[in-house]
PDB file of C-alpha atoms and ligand atoms in Angstrom:
ATOM      1  CA  MET A 131     -59.956  22.279 -47.528  1.00  0.00           C
ATOM      2  CA  ALA A 132     -61.894  21.111 -50.912  1.00  0.00           C
ATOM      3  CA  PRO A 133     -60.077  22.107 -53.935  1.00  0.00           C
ATOM      4  CA  LYS A 134     -61.613  25.198 -55.360  1.00  0.00           C
ATOM      5  CA  VAL A 135     -59.387  25.630 -59.147  1.00  0.00           C
ATOM      6  CA  PHE A 136     -60.049  22.136 -61.481  1.00  0.00           C
ATOM      7  CA  LEU A 137     -58.244  21.656 -64.873  1.00  0.00           C
ATOM      8  CA  VAL A 138     -60.831  20.143 -66.991  1.00  0.00           C
ATOM      9  CA  GLY A 139     -60.938  18.308 -70.201  1.00  0.00           C
ATOM     10  CA  ALA A 140     -63.366  19.661 -72.797  1.00  0.00           C
ATOM     11  CA  GLY A 141     -62.583  16.711 -75.044  1.00  0.00           C
ATOM     12  CA  PRO A 142     -62.536  16.732 -78.630  1.00  0.00           C
ATOM     13  CA  GLY A 143     -65.135  19.468 -79.689  1.00  0.00           C
ATOM     14  CA  ASP A 144     -68.427  17.320 -79.785  1.00  0.00           C
ATOM     15  CA  PRO A 145     -70.447  18.770 -76.495  1.00  0.00           C
ATOM     16  CA  ASP A 146     -72.019  15.032 -75.869  1.00  0.00           C
ATOM     17  CA  LEU A 147     -68.255  14.084 -75.255  1.00  0.00           C
ATOM     18  CA  LEU A 148     -67.987  16.113 -72.120  1.00  0.00           C
ATOM     19  CA  THR A 149     -67.846  14.101 -68.816  1.00  0.00           C
ATOM     20  CA  VAL A 150     -70.988  14.808 -66.582  1.00  0.00           C
ATOM     21  CA  LYS A 151     -68.293  15.864 -63.885  1.00  0.00           C
ATOM     22  CA  ALA A 152     -66.798  18.926 -66.383  1.00  0.00           C
ATOM     23  CA  ALA A 153     -70.354  19.716 -67.314  1.00  0.00           C
ATOM     24  CA  ARG A 154     -71.222  19.977 -63.699  1.00  0.00           C
ATOM     25  CA  LEU A 155     -67.932  21.850 -63.205  1.00  0.00           C
ATOM     26  CA  LEU A 156     -68.702  24.372 -66.026  1.00  0.00           C
ATOM     27  CA  ARG A 157     -72.120  25.024 -64.099  1.00  0.00           C
ATOM     28  CA  GLN A 158     -70.768  25.759 -60.988  1.00  0.00           C
ATOM     29  CA  ALA A 159     -67.913  27.637 -61.837  1.00  0.00           C
ATOM     30  CA  GLY A 160     -67.468  32.018 -60.979  1.00  0.00           C
ATOM     31  CA  ILE A 161     -64.433  32.194 -63.351  1.00  0.00           C
ATOM     32  CA  VAL A 162     -63.710  29.800 -66.464  1.00  0.00           C
ATOM     33  CA  LEU A 163     -60.361  30.321 -68.073  1.00  0.00           C
ATOM     34  CA  HIS A 164     -60.302  28.692 -71.514  1.00  0.00           C
ATOM     35  CA  ASP A 165     -58.666  27.494 -74.906  1.00  0.00           C
ATOM     36  CA  SER A 166     -59.975  29.291 -78.035  1.00  0.00           C
ATOM     37  CA  LEU A 167     -60.594  25.819 -79.629  1.00  0.00           C
ATOM     38  CA  VAL A 168     -63.514  24.846 -76.914  1.00  0.00           C
ATOM     39  CA  ASP A 169     -66.704  24.581 -78.444  1.00  0.00           C
ATOM     40  CA  ALA A 170     -68.807  26.977 -77.961  1.00  0.00           C
ATOM     41  CA  ARG A 171     -71.853  24.924 -76.893  1.00  0.00           C
ATOM     42  CA  ILE A 172     -69.484  23.418 -74.568  1.00  0.00           C
ATOM     43  CA  LEU A 173     -68.764  27.384 -72.786  1.00  0.00           C
ATOM     44  CA  ALA A 174     -72.355  28.051 -73.007  1.00  0.00           C
ATOM     45  CA  LEU A 175     -73.244  25.540 -70.050  1.00  0.00           C
ATOM     46  CA  ALA A 176     -70.749  27.743 -67.986  1.00  0.00           C
ATOM     47  CA  GLU A 177     -74.258  30.189 -67.521  1.00  0.00           C
ATOM     48  CA  THR A 178     -73.401  32.741 -64.460  1.00  0.00           C
ATOM     49  CA  ALA A 179     -69.132  32.453 -64.870  1.00  0.00           C
ATOM     50  CA  GLU A 180     -66.895  35.044 -66.329  1.00  0.00           C
ATOM     51  CA  LEU A 181     -65.454  33.418 -69.270  1.00  0.00           C
ATOM     52  CA  ILE A 182     -61.540  34.342 -70.053  1.00  0.00           C
ATOM     53  CA  ASP A 183     -60.595  33.155 -73.590  1.00  0.00           C
ATOM     54  CA  VAL A 184     -56.602  32.323 -73.167  1.00  0.00           C
ATOM     55  CA  GLY A 185     -56.416  32.149 -76.513  1.00  0.00           C
ATOM     56  CA  LYS A 186     -54.318  28.688 -77.316  1.00  0.00           C
ATOM     57  CA  ARG A 187     -55.236  27.290 -80.215  1.00  0.00           C
ATOM     58  CA  CYS A 188     -53.934  24.395 -82.501  1.00  0.00           C
ATOM     59  CA  GLY A 189     -50.744  24.281 -80.577  1.00  0.00           C
ATOM     60  CA  ARG A 190     -50.259  28.285 -80.881  1.00  0.00           C
ATOM     61  CA  GLN A 191     -50.533  30.513 -78.273  1.00  0.00           C
ATOM     62  CA  SER A 192     -51.957  34.049 -78.159  1.00  0.00           C
ATOM     63  CA  THR A 193     -50.922  34.172 -74.161  1.00  0.00           C
ATOM     64  CA  ALA A 194     -47.537  33.288 -73.272  1.00  0.00           C
ATOM     65  CA  GLN A 195     -47.846  30.397 -70.819  1.00  0.00           C
ATOM     66  CA  SER A 196     -46.493  32.074 -67.509  1.00  0.00           C
ATOM     67  CA  LYS A 197     -48.819  34.612 -68.070  1.00  0.00           C
ATOM     68  CA  ILE A 198     -51.494  32.032 -67.966  1.00  0.00           C
ATOM     69  CA  ASN A 199     -49.978  30.846 -65.188  1.00  0.00           C
ATOM     70  CA  GLU A 200     -50.470  34.400 -63.083  1.00  0.00           C
ATOM     71  CA  LEU A 201     -53.847  34.695 -64.578  1.00  0.00           C
ATOM     72  CA  LEU A 202     -54.661  31.169 -63.104  1.00  0.00           C
ATOM     73  CA  VAL A 203     -53.132  32.264 -59.234  1.00  0.00           C
ATOM     74  CA  ALA A 204     -54.797  35.696 -59.689  1.00  0.00           C
ATOM     75  CA  CYS A 205     -58.464  33.746 -60.221  1.00  0.00           C
ATOM     76  CA  ALA A 206     -57.745  31.649 -57.603  1.00  0.00           C
ATOM     77  CA  ARG A 207     -57.269  33.858 -54.686  1.00  0.00           C
ATOM     78  CA  THR A 208     -60.929  35.558 -55.647  1.00  0.00           C
ATOM     79  CA  GLY A 209     -62.114  32.573 -53.838  1.00  0.00           C
ATOM     80  CA  GLN A 210     -64.354  31.334 -56.753  1.00  0.00           C
ATOM     81  CA  VAL A 211     -64.645  27.737 -58.023  1.00  0.00           C
ATOM     82  CA  VAL A 212     -62.169  28.416 -61.053  1.00  0.00           C
ATOM     83  CA  VAL A 213     -62.121  25.945 -63.805  1.00  0.00           C
ATOM     84  CA  ARG A 214     -59.280  26.192 -66.126  1.00  0.00           C
ATOM     85  CA  LEU A 215     -60.712  24.065 -69.254  1.00  0.00           C
ATOM     86  CA  LYS A 216     -58.385  22.726 -72.125  1.00  0.00           C
ATOM     87  CA  GLY A 217     -59.153  20.834 -75.125  1.00  0.00           C
ATOM     88  CA  GLY A 218     -58.943  16.921 -74.972  1.00  0.00           C
ATOM     89  CA  ASP A 219     -57.173  15.770 -72.006  1.00  0.00           C
ATOM     90  CA  PRO A 220     -55.328  18.407 -69.829  1.00  0.00           C
ATOM     91  CA  MET A 221     -52.388  15.625 -69.554  1.00  0.00           C
ATOM     92  CA  VAL A 222     -51.609  14.898 -72.960  1.00  0.00           C
ATOM     93  CA  PHE A 223     -49.713  17.713 -74.584  1.00  0.00           C
ATOM     94  CA  GLY A 224     -51.662  20.791 -72.359  1.00  0.00           C
ATOM     95  CA  ARG A 225     -48.905  21.787 -70.215  1.00  0.00           C
ATOM     96  CA  ALA A 226     -50.626  21.350 -67.462  1.00  0.00           C
ATOM     97  CA  THR A 227     -47.873  20.526 -64.928  1.00  0.00           C
ATOM     98  CA  GLU A 228     -46.884  23.886 -65.185  1.00  0.00           C
ATOM     99  CA  GLU A 229     -50.158  25.148 -64.148  1.00  0.00           C
ATOM    100  CA  VAL A 230     -50.160  23.298 -61.389  1.00  0.00           C
ATOM    101  CA  GLN A 231     -46.931  23.570 -60.505  1.00  0.00           C
ATOM    102  CA  ALA A 232     -47.792  27.506 -60.356  1.00  0.00           C
ATOM    103  CA  LEU A 233     -51.279  27.018 -58.847  1.00  0.00           C
ATOM    104  CA  ALA A 234     -48.814  25.025 -56.294  1.00  0.00           C
ATOM    105  CA  ALA A 235     -46.201  27.525 -55.502  1.00  0.00           C
ATOM    106  CA  ALA A 236     -48.961  30.258 -54.268  1.00  0.00           C
ATOM    107  CA  GLY A 237     -50.086  27.511 -52.002  1.00  0.00           C
ATOM    108  CA  PHE A 238     -53.570  26.480 -54.085  1.00  0.00           C
ATOM    109  CA  ASP A 239     -54.432  22.896 -54.390  1.00  0.00           C
ATOM    110  CA  CYS A 240     -56.571  21.774 -57.817  1.00  0.00           C
ATOM    111  CA  GLU A 241     -58.179  18.524 -59.238  1.00  0.00           C
ATOM    112  CA  VAL A 242     -57.567  17.452 -62.449  1.00  0.00           C
ATOM    113  CA  VAL A 243     -60.854  16.152 -64.699  1.00  0.00           C
ATOM    114  CA  PRO A 244     -59.900  14.069 -67.614  1.00  0.00           C
ATOM    115  CA  GLY A 245     -61.128  14.754 -70.856  1.00  0.00           C
ATOM    116  CA  VAL A 246     -61.227  12.576 -74.163  1.00  0.00           C
ATOM    117  CA  THR A 247     -57.771  13.370 -75.868  1.00  0.00           C
ATOM    118  CA  ALA A 248     -57.968  13.362 -79.836  1.00  0.00           C
ATOM    119  CA  ALA A 249     -56.248  10.305 -80.660  1.00  0.00           C
ATOM    120  CA  VAL A 250     -59.473   8.119 -78.875  1.00  0.00           C
ATOM    121  CA  ALA A 251     -61.970  10.449 -80.764  1.00  0.00           C
ATOM    122  CA  ALA A 252     -59.834   9.918 -83.964  1.00  0.00           C
ATOM    123  CA  ALA A 253     -59.931   6.246 -83.499  1.00  0.00           C
ATOM    124  CA  ALA A 254     -63.365   6.128 -82.246  1.00  0.00           C
ATOM    125  CA  SER A 255     -64.305   8.335 -86.091  1.00  0.00           C
ATOM    126  CA  LEU A 256     -62.344   5.558 -88.123  1.00  0.00           C
ATOM    127  CA  LYS A 257     -63.720   2.388 -85.527  1.00  0.00           C
ATOM    128  CA  MET A 258     -59.802   2.230 -85.341  1.00  0.00           C
ATOM    129  CA  SER A 259     -58.503   0.250 -82.837  1.00  0.00           C
ATOM    130  CA  LEU A 260     -55.076   1.688 -81.912  1.00  0.00           C
ATOM    131  CA  THR A 261     -53.690  -1.555 -80.476  1.00  0.00           C
ATOM    132  CA  ARG A 262     -54.670  -4.690 -82.512  1.00  0.00           C
ATOM    133  CA  ARG A 263     -53.334  -7.970 -81.403  1.00  0.00           C
ATOM    134  CA  GLN A 264     -50.574  -9.526 -83.677  1.00  0.00           C
ATOM    135  CA  VAL A 265     -50.392  -6.040 -85.399  1.00  0.00           C
ATOM    136  CA  ALA A 266     -50.209  -3.383 -83.434  1.00  0.00           C
ATOM    137  CA  ARG A 267     -49.026  -3.633 -79.878  1.00  0.00           C
ATOM    138  CA  THR A 268     -47.973  -0.053 -79.221  1.00  0.00           C
ATOM    139  CA  VAL A 269     -49.086   3.391 -79.177  1.00  0.00           C
ATOM    140  CA  HIS A 270     -46.860   6.297 -78.968  1.00  0.00           C
ATOM    141  CA  PHE A 271     -48.849   9.691 -78.767  1.00  0.00           C
ATOM    142  CA  LEU A 272     -46.077  12.445 -80.113  1.00  0.00           C
ATOM    143  CA  THR A 273     -46.076  16.050 -80.915  1.00  0.00           C
ATOM    144  CA  GLY A 274     -45.570  16.925 -84.465  1.00  0.00           C
ATOM    145  CA  HIS A 275     -43.221  20.116 -83.863  1.00  0.00           C
ATOM    146  CA  GLY A 276     -39.942  20.831 -81.600  1.00  0.00           C
ATOM    147  CA  ALA A 277     -39.973  24.047 -78.781  1.00  0.00           C
ATOM    148  CA  GLU A 278     -39.084  26.669 -81.264  1.00  0.00           C
ATOM    149  CA  GLY A 279     -41.937  25.381 -83.696  1.00  0.00           C
ATOM    150  CA  GLY A 280     -39.182  23.001 -86.139  1.00  0.00           C
ATOM    151  CA  MET A 281     -39.027  19.542 -86.078  1.00  0.00           C
ATOM    152  CA  PRO A 282     -39.448  16.884 -83.022  1.00  0.00           C
ATOM    153  CA  ALA A 283     -36.008  15.677 -81.631  1.00  0.00           C
ATOM    154  CA  HIS A 284     -37.931  12.188 -82.129  1.00  0.00           C
ATOM    155  CA  ASP A 285     -35.904   8.641 -82.645  1.00  0.00           C
ATOM    156  CA  PHE A 286     -37.317   8.022 -85.434  1.00  0.00           C
ATOM    157  CA  ALA A 287     -35.557   5.178 -86.065  1.00  0.00           C
ATOM    158  CA  ALA A 288     -36.689   3.641 -82.833  1.00  0.00           C
ATOM    159  CA  LEU A 289     -40.277   5.000 -82.841  1.00  0.00           C
ATOM    160  CA  ALA A 290     -40.790   3.024 -86.868  1.00  0.00           C
ATOM    161  CA  ARG A 291     -38.939  -0.058 -85.246  1.00  0.00           C
ATOM    162  CA  ALA A 292     -41.514  -0.590 -82.601  1.00  0.00           C
ATOM    163  CA  GLY A 293     -44.017  -1.110 -85.188  1.00  0.00           C
ATOM    164  CA  GLY A 294     -46.878   0.110 -83.709  1.00  0.00           C
ATOM    165  CA  THR A 295     -49.593   3.074 -83.899  1.00  0.00           C
ATOM    166  CA  LEU A 296     -47.782   6.634 -84.213  1.00  0.00           C
ATOM    167  CA  VAL A 297     -50.474   9.048 -83.344  1.00  0.00           C
ATOM    168  CA  ILE A 298     -48.828  12.740 -84.047  1.00  0.00           C
ATOM    169  CA  TYR A 299     -50.829  15.951 -82.685  1.00  0.00           C
ATOM    170  CA  MET A 300     -49.543  19.383 -84.180  1.00  0.00           C
ATOM    171  CA  GLY A 301     -47.933  18.081 -86.660  1.00  0.00           C
ATOM    172  CA  GLY A 302     -50.233  20.027 -89.855  1.00  0.00           C
ATOM    173  CA  GLN A 303     -47.515  22.289 -90.367  1.00  0.00           C
ATOM    174  CA  THR A 304     -43.845  20.045 -90.181  1.00  0.00           C
ATOM    175  CA  VAL A 305     -45.760  16.644 -91.963  1.00  0.00           C
ATOM    176  CA  GLY A 306     -43.627  16.918 -94.818  1.00  0.00           C
ATOM    177  CA  GLY A 307     -40.005  16.748 -92.570  1.00  0.00           C
ATOM    178  CA  LEU A 308     -42.203  14.068 -90.228  1.00  0.00           C
ATOM    179  CA  ALA A 309     -42.837  11.884 -93.515  1.00  0.00           C
ATOM    180  CA  ALA A 310     -39.133  12.189 -94.515  1.00  0.00           C
ATOM    181  CA  HIS A 311     -37.619  11.361 -91.352  1.00  0.00           C
ATOM    182  CA  PHE A 312     -39.872   8.112 -90.898  1.00  0.00           C
ATOM    183  CA  ILE A 313     -39.395   6.816 -94.175  1.00  0.00           C
ATOM    184  CA  GLU A 314     -35.250   7.951 -93.954  1.00  0.00           C
ATOM    185  CA  ALA A 315     -35.380   6.395 -89.964  1.00  0.00           C
ATOM    186  CA  GLY A 316     -36.690   2.672 -91.961  1.00  0.00           C
ATOM    187  CA  LEU A 317     -40.670   3.180 -91.861  1.00  0.00           C
ATOM    188  CA  ALA A 318     -42.144   1.428 -95.301  1.00  0.00           C
ATOM    189  CA  PRO A 319     -43.584   4.074 -97.483  1.00  0.00           C
ATOM    190  CA  GLU A 320     -46.247   2.407 -97.826  1.00  0.00           C
ATOM    191  CA  THR A 321     -47.083   2.013 -94.561  1.00  0.00           C
ATOM    192  CA  PRO A 322     -50.977   2.852 -94.245  1.00  0.00           C
ATOM    193  CA  ALA A 323     -51.506   6.911 -93.067  1.00  0.00           C
ATOM    194  CA  VAL A 324     -54.567   9.309 -91.890  1.00  0.00           C
ATOM    195  CA  ALA A 325     -54.909  12.699 -91.227  1.00  0.00           C
ATOM    196  CA  VAL A 326     -58.416  13.463 -89.175  1.00  0.00           C
ATOM    197  CA  GLU A 327     -59.673  16.920 -89.038  1.00  0.00           C
ATOM    198  CA  ASN A 328     -61.571  18.347 -86.361  1.00  0.00           C
ATOM    199  CA  ALA A 329     -62.313  14.979 -85.043  1.00  0.00           C
ATOM    200  CA  SER A 330     -65.985  14.554 -83.296  1.00  0.00           C
ATOM    201  CA  LEU A 331     -67.398  17.361 -84.972  1.00  0.00           C
ATOM    202  CA  GLU A 332     -69.911  17.946 -87.599  1.00  0.00           C
ATOM    203  CA  THR A 333     -66.879  19.391 -89.558  1.00  0.00           C
ATOM    204  CA  GLU A 334     -64.995  16.161 -89.498  1.00  0.00           C
ATOM    205  CA  ARG A 335     -62.394  15.416 -92.503  1.00  0.00           C
ATOM    206  CA  ARG A 336     -60.398  11.897 -92.812  1.00  0.00           C
ATOM    207  CA  PHE A 337     -58.218  11.468 -95.498  1.00  0.00           C
ATOM    208  CA  PHE A 338     -56.650   7.975 -96.134  1.00  0.00           C
ATOM    209  CA  GLY A 339     -53.051   7.686 -97.647  1.00  0.00           C
ATOM    210  CA  THR A 340     -49.799   6.217 -96.793  1.00  0.00           C
ATOM    211  CA  VAL A 341     -46.681   7.764 -95.051  1.00  0.00           C
ATOM    212  CA  SER A 342     -45.390   8.900 -98.403  1.00  0.00           C
ATOM    213  CA  THR A 343     -48.704  10.440 -99.975  1.00  0.00           C
ATOM    214  CA  LEU A 344     -49.483  12.114 -96.518  1.00  0.00           C
ATOM    215  CA  PRO A 345     -47.856  15.505 -96.755  1.00  0.00           C
ATOM    216  CA  ARG A 346     -49.451  16.139-100.327  1.00  0.00           C
ATOM    217  CA  MET A 347     -52.974  14.577 -98.547  1.00  0.00           C
ATOM    218  CA  VAL A 348     -52.746  17.398 -95.722  1.00  0.00           C
ATOM    219  CA  SER A 349     -51.438  20.152 -98.368  1.00  0.00           C
ATOM    220  CA  GLU A 350     -54.305  19.442-100.926  1.00  0.00           C
ATOM    221  CA  ALA A 351     -57.020  19.710 -98.084  1.00  0.00           C
ATOM    222  CA  LYS A 352     -55.985  22.540 -96.558  1.00  0.00           C
ATOM    223  CA  PRO A 353     -57.192  22.031 -93.033  1.00  0.00           C
ATOM    224  CA  GLU A 354     -58.176  25.032 -90.890  1.00  0.00           C
ATOM    225  CA  GLY A 355     -59.119  23.062 -87.740  1.00  0.00           C
ATOM    226  CA  PRO A 356     -56.841  20.920 -85.826  1.00  0.00           C
ATOM    227  CA  LEU A 357     -55.670  18.053 -87.443  1.00  0.00           C
ATOM    228  CA  LEU A 358     -54.378  14.959 -86.083  1.00  0.00           C
ATOM    229  CA  LEU A 359     -52.099  12.478 -88.162  1.00  0.00           C
ATOM    230  CA  LEU A 360     -52.362   8.444 -87.878  1.00  0.00           C
ATOM    231  CA  ILE A 361     -49.565   5.948 -88.849  1.00  0.00           C
ATOM    232  CA  GLY A 362     -49.573   2.284 -88.627  1.00  0.00           C
ATOM    233  CA  VAL A 363     -50.451  -1.067 -89.801  1.00  0.00           C
ATOM    234  CA  ALA A 364     -54.044  -1.120 -88.108  1.00  0.00           C
ATOM    235  CA  LEU A 365     -54.818   1.886 -90.244  1.00  0.00           C
ATOM    236  CA  GLU A 366     -55.404  -0.208 -93.083  1.00  0.00           C
ATOM    237  CA  ASP A 367     -58.130  -2.269 -91.659  1.00  0.00           C
ATOM    238  CA  ALA A 368     -60.260   1.440 -91.255  1.00  0.00           C
ATOM    239  CA  ARG A 369     -59.546   2.022 -95.053  1.00  0.00           C
ATOM    240  CA  HIS A 370     -60.420  -1.359 -95.629  1.00  0.00           C
ATOM    241  CA  ALA A 371     -63.630  -1.071 -93.491  1.00  0.00           C
ATOM    242  CA  GLU A 372     -65.055   1.736 -94.831  1.00  0.00           C
ATOM    243  CA  GLU A 373     -64.625   0.536 -98.624  1.00  0.00           C
ATOM    244  CA  VAL A 374     -66.746  -2.534 -97.699  1.00  0.00           C
ATOM    245  CA  LEU A 375     -69.159  -0.417 -95.722  1.00  0.00           C
ATOM    246  CA  GLU A 376     -69.372   1.603 -99.058  1.00  0.00           C
ATOM    247  CA  ASP A 377     -69.816  -0.474-101.379  1.00  0.00           C
ATOM    248  CA  ALA A 378     -72.250  -3.030 -99.633  1.00  0.00           C
ATOM    249  CA  GLN A 379     -74.595   0.059 -99.209  1.00  0.00           C
ATOM    250  CA  SER A 380     -74.747   1.027-102.851  1.00  0.00           C
ATOM    251  CA  GLU A 381     -75.286  -2.206-103.754  1.00  0.00           C
TER     252      GLU A 381
HETATM  253  C1  SAM B 239     -51.657  21.746 -78.030  1.00  0.00           C
HETATM  254  S1  SAM B 239     -52.706  19.987 -78.473  1.00  0.00           S
HETATM  255  C2  SAM B 239     -53.714  19.763 -77.080  1.00  0.00           C
HETATM  256  C3  SAM B 239     -53.986  18.292 -77.281  1.00  0.00           C
HETATM  257  C4  SAM B 239     -55.597  17.771 -76.165  1.00  0.00           C
HETATM  258  N1  SAM B 239     -54.980  18.260 -74.875  1.00  0.00           N
HETATM  259  C5  SAM B 239     -55.503  16.649 -76.482  1.00  0.00           C
HETATM  260  O1  SAM B 239     -56.030  15.856 -75.566  1.00  0.00           O
HETATM  261  O2  SAM B 239     -56.352  16.539 -77.477  1.00  0.00           O
HETATM  262  C6  SAM B 239     -53.155  20.382 -79.899  1.00  0.00           C
HETATM  263  C7  SAM B 239     -53.645  19.666 -81.181  1.00  0.00           C
HETATM  264  O3  SAM B 239     -54.126  18.794 -81.114  1.00  0.00           O
HETATM  265  C8  SAM B 239     -55.362  17.528 -81.453  1.00  0.00           C
HETATM  266  N2  SAM B 239     -56.407  17.840 -82.079  1.00  0.00           N
HETATM  267  C9  SAM B 239     -56.974  18.392 -80.491  1.00  0.00           C
HETATM  268  N3  SAM B 239     -58.223  18.482 -81.108  1.00  0.00           N
HETATM  269  C10 SAM B 239     -58.547  17.952 -82.102  1.00  0.00           C
HETATM  270  C11 SAM B 239     -59.314  17.222 -82.918  1.00  0.00           C
HETATM  271  N4  SAM B 239     -60.814  17.597 -82.277  1.00  0.00           N
HETATM  272  N5  SAM B 239     -59.467  16.702 -83.946  1.00  0.00           N
HETATM  273  C12 SAM B 239     -58.160  16.692 -84.403  1.00  0.00           C
HETATM  274  N6  SAM B 239     -56.716  16.958 -83.727  1.00  0.00           N
HETATM  275  C13 SAM B 239     -57.154  17.177 -82.917  1.00  0.00           C
HETATM  276  C14 SAM B 239     -54.418  18.648 -83.003  1.00  0.00           C
HETATM  277  O4  SAM B 239     -53.453  17.931 -83.369  1.00  0.00           O
HETATM  278  C15 SAM B 239     -54.091  20.048 -82.152  1.00  0.00           C
HETATM  279  O5  SAM B 239     -53.003  20.382 -83.304  1.00  0.00           O
END
């Protein structure tokens, strides 16, 4: 039987970055369970669906994951087309595995529809390749907080040694500790860093600095939307390119 439950990526916010398949499924859905961060213009596509806000926002969670799993199974039992709509890509810091497993345990198959994850949306805004020949050979997607909300137990020395681009999700609250850990682990304090708030939306803001100035940049910016932190030598070019363009346009 064709699966009736879809775990769908809503992308980073800009409705134009939704996949064609996601848009089609939203139009067909009977029930949409969505994260709070999903843009209203995207939800508006689900004209005939019952919308259920399961409340995840910026990594905070107002509905326990176990409750979301139960709700998803209950929705699947209705036999309607069910869309579980998640910010960005469902498979990146989205706890999708738990939802897939809960559905499977109840006998329901599902299909996963990828979305544009925040890291690539931010890279596009910055016009910065996350990888670059000779300069950034690796990309790491990292969580900015541990299971209980404190510092994550990363191998900071190994990440610093890797010398690639570090992309930190959910790091707005722990940015001070993260920067200190990276510098202590050997990352040069002057390593370029960027914070991107609301990547892809009209309200997007970008802050350029270094890993040592990143905590001050973030605390001064007082971001209210989702924030992504990017650290790495490849970012130097992004800042430079923006400055060159601004200078050329002002001449
Ligand atoms: C629980 S994670 C979910 C990530 C999502 N599954 C994805 O693929 O982008 C939430 C975090 O993603 C990042 N994020 C999501 N959307 C963003 C955006 N539009 N701009 C900047 N960061 C974003 C922020 O770091 C936020 O705290």
